[in-house]
Short mmCIF file of C-alpha atoms (C1' of nucleotides) in Angstrom, two decimals:
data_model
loop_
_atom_site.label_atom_id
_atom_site.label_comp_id
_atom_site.label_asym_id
_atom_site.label_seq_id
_atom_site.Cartn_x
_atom_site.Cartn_y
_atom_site.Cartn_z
CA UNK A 157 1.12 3.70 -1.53
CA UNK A 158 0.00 3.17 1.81
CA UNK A 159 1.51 -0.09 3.45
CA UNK A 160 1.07 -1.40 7.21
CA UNK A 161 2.15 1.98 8.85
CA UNK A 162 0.19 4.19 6.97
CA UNK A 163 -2.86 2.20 7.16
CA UNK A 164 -1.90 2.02 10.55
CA UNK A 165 -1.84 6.24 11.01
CA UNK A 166 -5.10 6.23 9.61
CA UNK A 167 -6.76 3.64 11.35
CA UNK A 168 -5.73 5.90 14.78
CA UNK A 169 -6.64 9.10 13.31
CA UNK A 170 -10.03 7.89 12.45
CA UNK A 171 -10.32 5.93 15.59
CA UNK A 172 -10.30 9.44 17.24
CA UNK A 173 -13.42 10.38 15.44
CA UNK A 174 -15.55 7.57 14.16
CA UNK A 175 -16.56 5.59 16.61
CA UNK A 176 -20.31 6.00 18.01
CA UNK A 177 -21.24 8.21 14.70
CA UNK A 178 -24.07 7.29 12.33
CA UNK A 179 -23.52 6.91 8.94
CA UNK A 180 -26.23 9.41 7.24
CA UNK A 181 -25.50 8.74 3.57
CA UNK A 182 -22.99 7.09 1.12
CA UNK A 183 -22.39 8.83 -2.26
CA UNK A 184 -20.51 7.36 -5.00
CA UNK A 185 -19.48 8.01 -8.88
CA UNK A 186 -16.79 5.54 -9.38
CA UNK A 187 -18.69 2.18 -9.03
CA UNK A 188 -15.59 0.38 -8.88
CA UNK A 189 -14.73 2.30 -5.60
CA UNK A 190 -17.64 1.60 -4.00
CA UNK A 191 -18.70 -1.98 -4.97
CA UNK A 192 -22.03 -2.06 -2.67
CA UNK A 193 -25.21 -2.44 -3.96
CA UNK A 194 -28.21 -0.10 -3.24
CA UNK A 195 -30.31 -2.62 -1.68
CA UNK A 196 -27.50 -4.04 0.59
CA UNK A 197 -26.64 -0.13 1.41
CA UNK A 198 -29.70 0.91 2.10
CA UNK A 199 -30.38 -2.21 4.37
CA UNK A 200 -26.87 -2.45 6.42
CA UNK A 201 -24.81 0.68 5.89
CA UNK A 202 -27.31 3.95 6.28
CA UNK A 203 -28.52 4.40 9.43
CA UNK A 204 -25.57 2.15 11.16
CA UNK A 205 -23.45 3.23 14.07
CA UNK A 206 -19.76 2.60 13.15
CA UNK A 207 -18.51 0.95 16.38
CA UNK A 208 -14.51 0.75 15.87
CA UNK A 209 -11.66 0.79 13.52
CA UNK A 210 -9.86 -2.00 12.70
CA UNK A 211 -6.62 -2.82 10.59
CA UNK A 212 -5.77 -6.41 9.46
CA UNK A 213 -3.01 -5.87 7.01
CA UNK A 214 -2.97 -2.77 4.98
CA UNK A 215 -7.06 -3.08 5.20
CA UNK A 216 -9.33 -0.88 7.03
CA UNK A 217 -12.13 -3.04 8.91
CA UNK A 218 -14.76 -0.66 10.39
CA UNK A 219 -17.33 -3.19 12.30
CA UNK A 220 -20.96 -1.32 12.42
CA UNK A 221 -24.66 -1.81 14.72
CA UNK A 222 -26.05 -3.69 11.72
CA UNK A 223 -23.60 -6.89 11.94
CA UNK A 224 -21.59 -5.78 8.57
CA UNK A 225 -18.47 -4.38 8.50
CA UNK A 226 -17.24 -1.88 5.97
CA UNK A 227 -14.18 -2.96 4.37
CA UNK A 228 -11.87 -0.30 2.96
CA UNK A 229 -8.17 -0.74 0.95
CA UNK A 230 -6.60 2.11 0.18
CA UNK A 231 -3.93 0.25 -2.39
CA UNK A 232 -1.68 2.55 -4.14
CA UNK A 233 -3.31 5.90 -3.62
CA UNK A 234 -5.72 5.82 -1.55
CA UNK A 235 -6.60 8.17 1.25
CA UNK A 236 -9.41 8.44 3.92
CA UNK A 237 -9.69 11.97 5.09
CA UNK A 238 -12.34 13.09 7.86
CA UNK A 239 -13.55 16.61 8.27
CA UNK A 240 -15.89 17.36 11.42
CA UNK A 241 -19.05 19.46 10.93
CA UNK A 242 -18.77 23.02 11.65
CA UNK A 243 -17.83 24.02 15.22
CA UNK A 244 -17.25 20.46 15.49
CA UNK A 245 -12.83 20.54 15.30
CA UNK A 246 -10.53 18.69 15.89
CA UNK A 247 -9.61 20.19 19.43
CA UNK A 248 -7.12 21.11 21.30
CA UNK A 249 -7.44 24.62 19.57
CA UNK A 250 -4.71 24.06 17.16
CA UNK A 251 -5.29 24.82 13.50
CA UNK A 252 -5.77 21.64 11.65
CA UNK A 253 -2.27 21.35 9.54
CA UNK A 254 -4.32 19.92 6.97
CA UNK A 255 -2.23 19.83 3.82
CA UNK A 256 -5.89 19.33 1.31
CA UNK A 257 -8.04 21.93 1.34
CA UNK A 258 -11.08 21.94 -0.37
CA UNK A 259 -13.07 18.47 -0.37
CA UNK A 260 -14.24 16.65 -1.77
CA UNK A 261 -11.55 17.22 -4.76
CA UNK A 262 -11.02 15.03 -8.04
CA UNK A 263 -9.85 12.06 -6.75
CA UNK A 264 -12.86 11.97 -4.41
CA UNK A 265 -14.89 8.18 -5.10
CA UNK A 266 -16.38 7.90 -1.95
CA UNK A 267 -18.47 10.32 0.50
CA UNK A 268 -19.66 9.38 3.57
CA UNK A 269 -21.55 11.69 5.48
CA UNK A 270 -21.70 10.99 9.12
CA UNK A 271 -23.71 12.40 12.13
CA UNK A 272 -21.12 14.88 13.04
CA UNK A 273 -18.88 14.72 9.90
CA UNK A 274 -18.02 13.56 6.61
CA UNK A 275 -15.33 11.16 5.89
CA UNK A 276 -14.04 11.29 2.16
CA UNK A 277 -12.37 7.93 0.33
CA UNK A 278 -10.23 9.70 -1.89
CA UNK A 279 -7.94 8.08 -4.49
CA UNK A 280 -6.62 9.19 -8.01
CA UNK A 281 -5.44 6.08 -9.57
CA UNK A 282 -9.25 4.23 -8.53
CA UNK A 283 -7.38 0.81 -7.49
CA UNK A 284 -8.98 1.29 -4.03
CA UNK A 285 -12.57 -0.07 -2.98
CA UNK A 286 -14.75 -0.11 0.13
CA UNK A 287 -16.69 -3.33 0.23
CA UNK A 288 -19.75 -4.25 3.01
CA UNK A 289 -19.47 -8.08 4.33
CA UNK A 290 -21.46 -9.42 7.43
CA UNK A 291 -18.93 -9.45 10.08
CA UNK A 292 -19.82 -12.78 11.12
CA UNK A 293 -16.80 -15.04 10.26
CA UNK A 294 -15.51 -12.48 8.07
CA UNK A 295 -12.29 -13.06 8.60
CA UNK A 296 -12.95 -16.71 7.41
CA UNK A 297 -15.30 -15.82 4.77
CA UNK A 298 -13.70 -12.84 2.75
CA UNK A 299 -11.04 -14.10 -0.04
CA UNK A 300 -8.31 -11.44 1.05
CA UNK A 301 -8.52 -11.56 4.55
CA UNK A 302 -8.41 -15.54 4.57
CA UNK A 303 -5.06 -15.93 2.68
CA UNK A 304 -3.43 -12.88 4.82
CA UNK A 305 -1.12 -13.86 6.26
CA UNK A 306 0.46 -13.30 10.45
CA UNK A 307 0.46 -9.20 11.49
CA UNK A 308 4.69 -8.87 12.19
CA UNK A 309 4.10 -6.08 15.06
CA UNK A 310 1.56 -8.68 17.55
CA UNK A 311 3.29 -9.51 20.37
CA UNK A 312 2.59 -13.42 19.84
CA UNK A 313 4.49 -12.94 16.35
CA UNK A 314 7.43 -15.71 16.16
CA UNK A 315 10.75 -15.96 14.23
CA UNK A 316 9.38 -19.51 14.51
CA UNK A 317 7.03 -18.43 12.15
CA UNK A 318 8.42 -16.46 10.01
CA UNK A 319 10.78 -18.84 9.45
CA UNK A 320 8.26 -21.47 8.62
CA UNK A 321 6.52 -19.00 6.23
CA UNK A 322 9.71 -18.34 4.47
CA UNK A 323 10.40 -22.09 4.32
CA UNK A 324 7.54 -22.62 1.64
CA UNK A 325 9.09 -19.95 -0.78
CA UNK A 326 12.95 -21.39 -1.09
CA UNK A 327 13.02 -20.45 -4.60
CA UNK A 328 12.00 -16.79 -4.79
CA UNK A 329 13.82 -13.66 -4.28
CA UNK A 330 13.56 -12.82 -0.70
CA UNK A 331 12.17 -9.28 -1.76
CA UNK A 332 9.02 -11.00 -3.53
CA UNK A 333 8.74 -13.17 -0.50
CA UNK A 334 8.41 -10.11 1.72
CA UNK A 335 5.57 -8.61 -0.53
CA UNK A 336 3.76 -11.70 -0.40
CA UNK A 337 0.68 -10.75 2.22
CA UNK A 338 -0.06 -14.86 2.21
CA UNK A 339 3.83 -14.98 3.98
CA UNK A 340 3.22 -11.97 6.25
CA UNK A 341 0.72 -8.94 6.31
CA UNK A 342 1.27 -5.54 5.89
CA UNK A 343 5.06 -4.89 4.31
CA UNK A 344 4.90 -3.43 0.98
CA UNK A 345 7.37 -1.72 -1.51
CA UNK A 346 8.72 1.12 0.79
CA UNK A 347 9.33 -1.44 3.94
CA UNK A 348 10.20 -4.53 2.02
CA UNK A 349 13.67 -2.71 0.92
CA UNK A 350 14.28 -0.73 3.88
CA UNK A 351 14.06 -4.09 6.15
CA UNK A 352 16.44 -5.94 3.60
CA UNK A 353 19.17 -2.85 4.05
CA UNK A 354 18.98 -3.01 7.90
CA UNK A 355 19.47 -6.89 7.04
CA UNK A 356 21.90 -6.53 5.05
CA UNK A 357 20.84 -9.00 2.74
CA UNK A 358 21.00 -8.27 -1.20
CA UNK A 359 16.60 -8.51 -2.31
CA UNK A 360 17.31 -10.65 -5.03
CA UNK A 361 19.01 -13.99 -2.82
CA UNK A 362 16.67 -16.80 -2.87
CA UNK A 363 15.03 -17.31 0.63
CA UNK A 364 16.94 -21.09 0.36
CA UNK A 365 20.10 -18.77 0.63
CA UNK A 366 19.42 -16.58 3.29
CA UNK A 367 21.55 -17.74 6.56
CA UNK A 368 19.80 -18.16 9.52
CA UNK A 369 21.57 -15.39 10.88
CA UNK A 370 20.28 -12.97 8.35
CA UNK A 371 16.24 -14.09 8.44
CA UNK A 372 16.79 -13.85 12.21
CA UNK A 373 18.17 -9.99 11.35
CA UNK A 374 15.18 -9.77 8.77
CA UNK A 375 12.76 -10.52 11.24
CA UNK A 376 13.93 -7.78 13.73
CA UNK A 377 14.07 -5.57 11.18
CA UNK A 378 10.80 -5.53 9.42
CA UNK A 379 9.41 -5.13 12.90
CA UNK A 380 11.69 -2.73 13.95
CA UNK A 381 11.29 0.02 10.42
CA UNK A 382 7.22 -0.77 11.00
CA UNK A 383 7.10 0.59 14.51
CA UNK A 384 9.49 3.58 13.59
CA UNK A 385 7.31 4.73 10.62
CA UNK A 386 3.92 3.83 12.94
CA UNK A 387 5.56 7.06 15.64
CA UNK A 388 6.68 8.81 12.36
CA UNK A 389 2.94 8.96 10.93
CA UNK A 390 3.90 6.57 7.98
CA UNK A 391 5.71 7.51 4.56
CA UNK A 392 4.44 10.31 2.53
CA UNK A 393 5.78 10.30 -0.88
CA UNK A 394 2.90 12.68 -3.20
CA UNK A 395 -0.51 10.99 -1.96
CA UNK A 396 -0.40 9.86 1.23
CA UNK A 397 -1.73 11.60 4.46
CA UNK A 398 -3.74 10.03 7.40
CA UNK A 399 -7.11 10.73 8.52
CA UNK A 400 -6.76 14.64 9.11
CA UNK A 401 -4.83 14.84 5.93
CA UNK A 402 -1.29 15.67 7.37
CA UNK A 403 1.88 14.06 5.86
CA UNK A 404 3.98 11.07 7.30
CA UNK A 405 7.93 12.08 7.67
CA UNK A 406 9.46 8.46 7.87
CA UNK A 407 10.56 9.09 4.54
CA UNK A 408 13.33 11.22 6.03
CA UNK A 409 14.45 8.39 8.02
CA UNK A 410 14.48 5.95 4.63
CA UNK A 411 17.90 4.95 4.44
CA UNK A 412 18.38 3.54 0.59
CA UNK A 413 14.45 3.77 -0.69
CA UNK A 414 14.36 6.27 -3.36
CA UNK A 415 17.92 7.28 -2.51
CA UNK A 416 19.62 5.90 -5.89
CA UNK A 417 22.84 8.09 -6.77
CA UNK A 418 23.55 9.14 -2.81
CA UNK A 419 25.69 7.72 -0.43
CA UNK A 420 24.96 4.70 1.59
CA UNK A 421 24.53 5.72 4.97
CA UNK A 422 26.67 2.25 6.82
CA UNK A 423 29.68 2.52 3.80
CA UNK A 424 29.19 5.41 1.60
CA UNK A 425 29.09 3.74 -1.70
CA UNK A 426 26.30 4.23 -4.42
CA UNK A 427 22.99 2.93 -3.63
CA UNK A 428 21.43 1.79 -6.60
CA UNK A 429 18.02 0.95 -8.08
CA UNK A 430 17.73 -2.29 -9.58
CA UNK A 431 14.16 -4.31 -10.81
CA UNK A 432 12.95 -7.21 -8.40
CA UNK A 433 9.68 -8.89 -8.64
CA UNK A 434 8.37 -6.35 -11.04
CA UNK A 435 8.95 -3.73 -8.63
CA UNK A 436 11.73 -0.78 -8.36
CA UNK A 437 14.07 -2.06 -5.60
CA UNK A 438 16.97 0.02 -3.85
CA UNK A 439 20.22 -1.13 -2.51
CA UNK A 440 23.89 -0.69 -1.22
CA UNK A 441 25.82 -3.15 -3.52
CA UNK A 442 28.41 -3.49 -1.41
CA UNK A 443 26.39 -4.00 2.17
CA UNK A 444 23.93 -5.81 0.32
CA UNK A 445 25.90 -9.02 -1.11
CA UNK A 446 24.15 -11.78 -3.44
CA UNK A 447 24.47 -14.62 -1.18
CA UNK A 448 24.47 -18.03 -3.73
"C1'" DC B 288 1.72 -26.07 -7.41
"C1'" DA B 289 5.19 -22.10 -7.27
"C1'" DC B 290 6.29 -18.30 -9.55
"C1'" DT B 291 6.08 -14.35 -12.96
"C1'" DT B 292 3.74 -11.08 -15.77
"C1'" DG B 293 0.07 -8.01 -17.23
"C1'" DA B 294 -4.03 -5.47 -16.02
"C1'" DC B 295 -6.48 -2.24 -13.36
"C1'" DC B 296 -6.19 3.69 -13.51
"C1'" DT B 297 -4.42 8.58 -13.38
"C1'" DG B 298 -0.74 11.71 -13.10
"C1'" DT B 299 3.98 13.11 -13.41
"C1'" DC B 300 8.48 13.23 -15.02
"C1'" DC B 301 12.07 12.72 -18.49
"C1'" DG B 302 14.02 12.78 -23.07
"C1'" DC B 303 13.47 14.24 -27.70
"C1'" DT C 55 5.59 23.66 -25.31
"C1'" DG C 56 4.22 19.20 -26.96
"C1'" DC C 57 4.34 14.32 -27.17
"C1'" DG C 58 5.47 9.46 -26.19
"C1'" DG C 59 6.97 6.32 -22.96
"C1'" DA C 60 8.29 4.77 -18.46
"C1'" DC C 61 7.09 4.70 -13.96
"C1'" DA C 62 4.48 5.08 -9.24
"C1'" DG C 63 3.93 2.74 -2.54
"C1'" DG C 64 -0.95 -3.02 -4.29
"C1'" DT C 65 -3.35 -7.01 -5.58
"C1'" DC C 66 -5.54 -10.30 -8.71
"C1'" DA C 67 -6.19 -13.11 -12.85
"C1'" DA C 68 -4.01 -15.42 -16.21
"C1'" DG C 69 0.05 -17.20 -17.97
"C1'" DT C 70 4.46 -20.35 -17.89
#
DNA sequence: CACTTGACCTGTCCGC
DNA sequence: TGCGGACAGGTCAAGT
C-alpha cells in the first residue's frame, strides 16, 4: 500500500518522536518480519540510540549510535505506529485521533519498545521486513537501495534525467516503466495512474511513443500528485495510517484511481479499469489516447 | 539483456 | 450463510 507519500507521512510522524530514544527491546513472532539474528540484535540494535529517520524510496532508514541502521519496508500493508509511555502524549493537548486502538493487534510482527515508547511494525499480509545493515556504505552495499533509482521530489531532480531513465525502457508500457524503482524511486500503483491522467497519456503507450511533450507533462506531474498527497498525509485505502495511526485523505483528491464507472473529472466520460503490467490500472479512454 | 509472470501472505468482496 | 475465486497499494526470483 504505502508508496513515496505515505512512507513519507510516516517518516515525519516518527521523526517527531524517535530521535534520541533507546531502543530497550525487539520482540518478534513472524521471523520473516524481522529477519535479524539474535546475536547481531543483541550486539547492534538493544541498547542503541536511534539518531534520525530517513526515507530513500518507499524505505524507512533509521541510522542508530551503534553504526547500523535499521531498515524497514512497509510494502503492501505495512504500518509503523508509535504510542508514547503513559503521561508521555503526543502534546498539544489534543486527543490523539488515533483510528487503532488497542496494540499491539493481529497484524502486529514487530515490537519495539523504546525508552519513552513503543513503536509497533504492524502488517497483515507479512510482505514487510525490518532488516539491520552497518550504515557504512549502505547505500552502496544493500541490494535494494543500490538499484533504486533518483528520488522525483529533490530539488537537483532533472527532466534530463528522467528522460534518460525512460530512454532505456522504449519497449514497455509507460505504466510499468513508472513502477520500476531502478527508473525512479518511490511511485507505486496509486501515483503511477494518477500522474499518467494529469499527463494525459493512455498507461499502456510504449515509452518509444510518448512525445516529448507528454514525458515533459509526466515529469511535472508525478512530482506535482507526490507533493499534494505528502500535505494530504498520503492515501488511505483500508491499511494505511502514519505514525500516530491517523488516515491519509489524498484519496479524495484521486481523480480516476479506483473511480471505474464515474465520470471523468476533465470530459465526463467513463473511466475505466483495464490490466497493465499485472496491475489494476484506471483511465479516461477518451483523455487518455493510445499513442502508436 | 529486457520484459513478464508467479510467489510471497491475509483478508475482503462478489457471484453462485 | 457458505464457499470458491479474484483481487489488493510491492518487490523478487524465475521464466520467456
Amino acid at each position: 500500500m504505502p508508496e513515496l507519500p505515505e512512507v513519507e507521512t510516516v517518516r515525519i510522524g516518527l521523526q517527531e518522536f524517535l530521535p534520541s530514544q533507546t531502543i530497550v527491546s525487539v520482540k518478534s513472532d513472524w521471523p520473516k518480519s524481522l529477519a535479524v539474528s539474535q546475536a547481531v540484535a543483541r550486539e547492534h540494535l538493544i541498547g542503541a540510540k536511534i539518531e534520525s529517520i530517513k526515507r530513500r524510496g518507499k524505505l524507512i532508514i533509521m541510522p542508530l549510535s551503534s553504526g547500523y541502521s535499521v531498515l524497514i519496508h512497509l510494502k503492501m500493508t505495512g504500518q509503523l505506529v508509535y504510542r508514547p509511555s503513559h503521561g508521555r502524549g503526543f502534546g498539544g493537548g489534543h486527543p490523539t485521533s488515533s483510528l487503532i486502538n488497542s496494540l499491539p493487534d493481529k497484524s502486529t510482527r514487530v515490537v519495539f519498545e523504546l525508552s519513552q515508547g513503543v513503536l509497533f511494525f504492524n502488517d497483515q499480509r507479512k510482505f514487510g521486513w525490518v532488516k539491520l545493515e552497518p550504515s557504512a556504505g549502505l547505500y552502496a552495499n544493500n541490494a535494494f537501495l543500490k538499484k533504486l533509482g533518483p528520488e522525483p521530489l529533490e530539488h537537483s531532480y532533472t527532466f534530463e534525467q528522467f528522460a534518460m531513465a525512460f530512454k532505456k525502457r522504449s519497449k514497455t508500457s509507460i505504466k510499468a516503466a513508472l513502477l520500476d524503482q531502478t527508473v525512479l524511486a518511490g511511485v507505486g500503483n496509486i501515483y503511477a495512474d494518477e500522474s499518467l491522467f494529469m499527463a494525459r497519456i493512455h498507461p499502456l503507450t510504449k515509452v518509444g511513443n510518448v512525445s516529448a511533450v507528454k514525458l515533459r507533462r509526466l515529469f511535472s506531474a508525478v512530482r506535482e500528485v507526490m507533493s499534494l498527497s505528502i500535505k494530504l498525509g498520503g492515501s488511505s485505502d483500508r491499511n494505511y495510517v502514519d505514525a500516530k495511526g491517523n488516515k491519509g485523505s489524498y484519496l479524495k483528491f484521486a481523480q480516476v484511481f479506483r473511480k471505474e464507472g464515474s465520470n471523468c473529472p476533465n470530459c465526463s466520460q467513463q473511466i475505466i479499469k483495464i490490466r497493465v503490467a499485472g496491475r489494476g490500472t484506471h483511465l479516461c479512454p477518451h483523455c487518455q489516447k493510445l499513442a502508436t
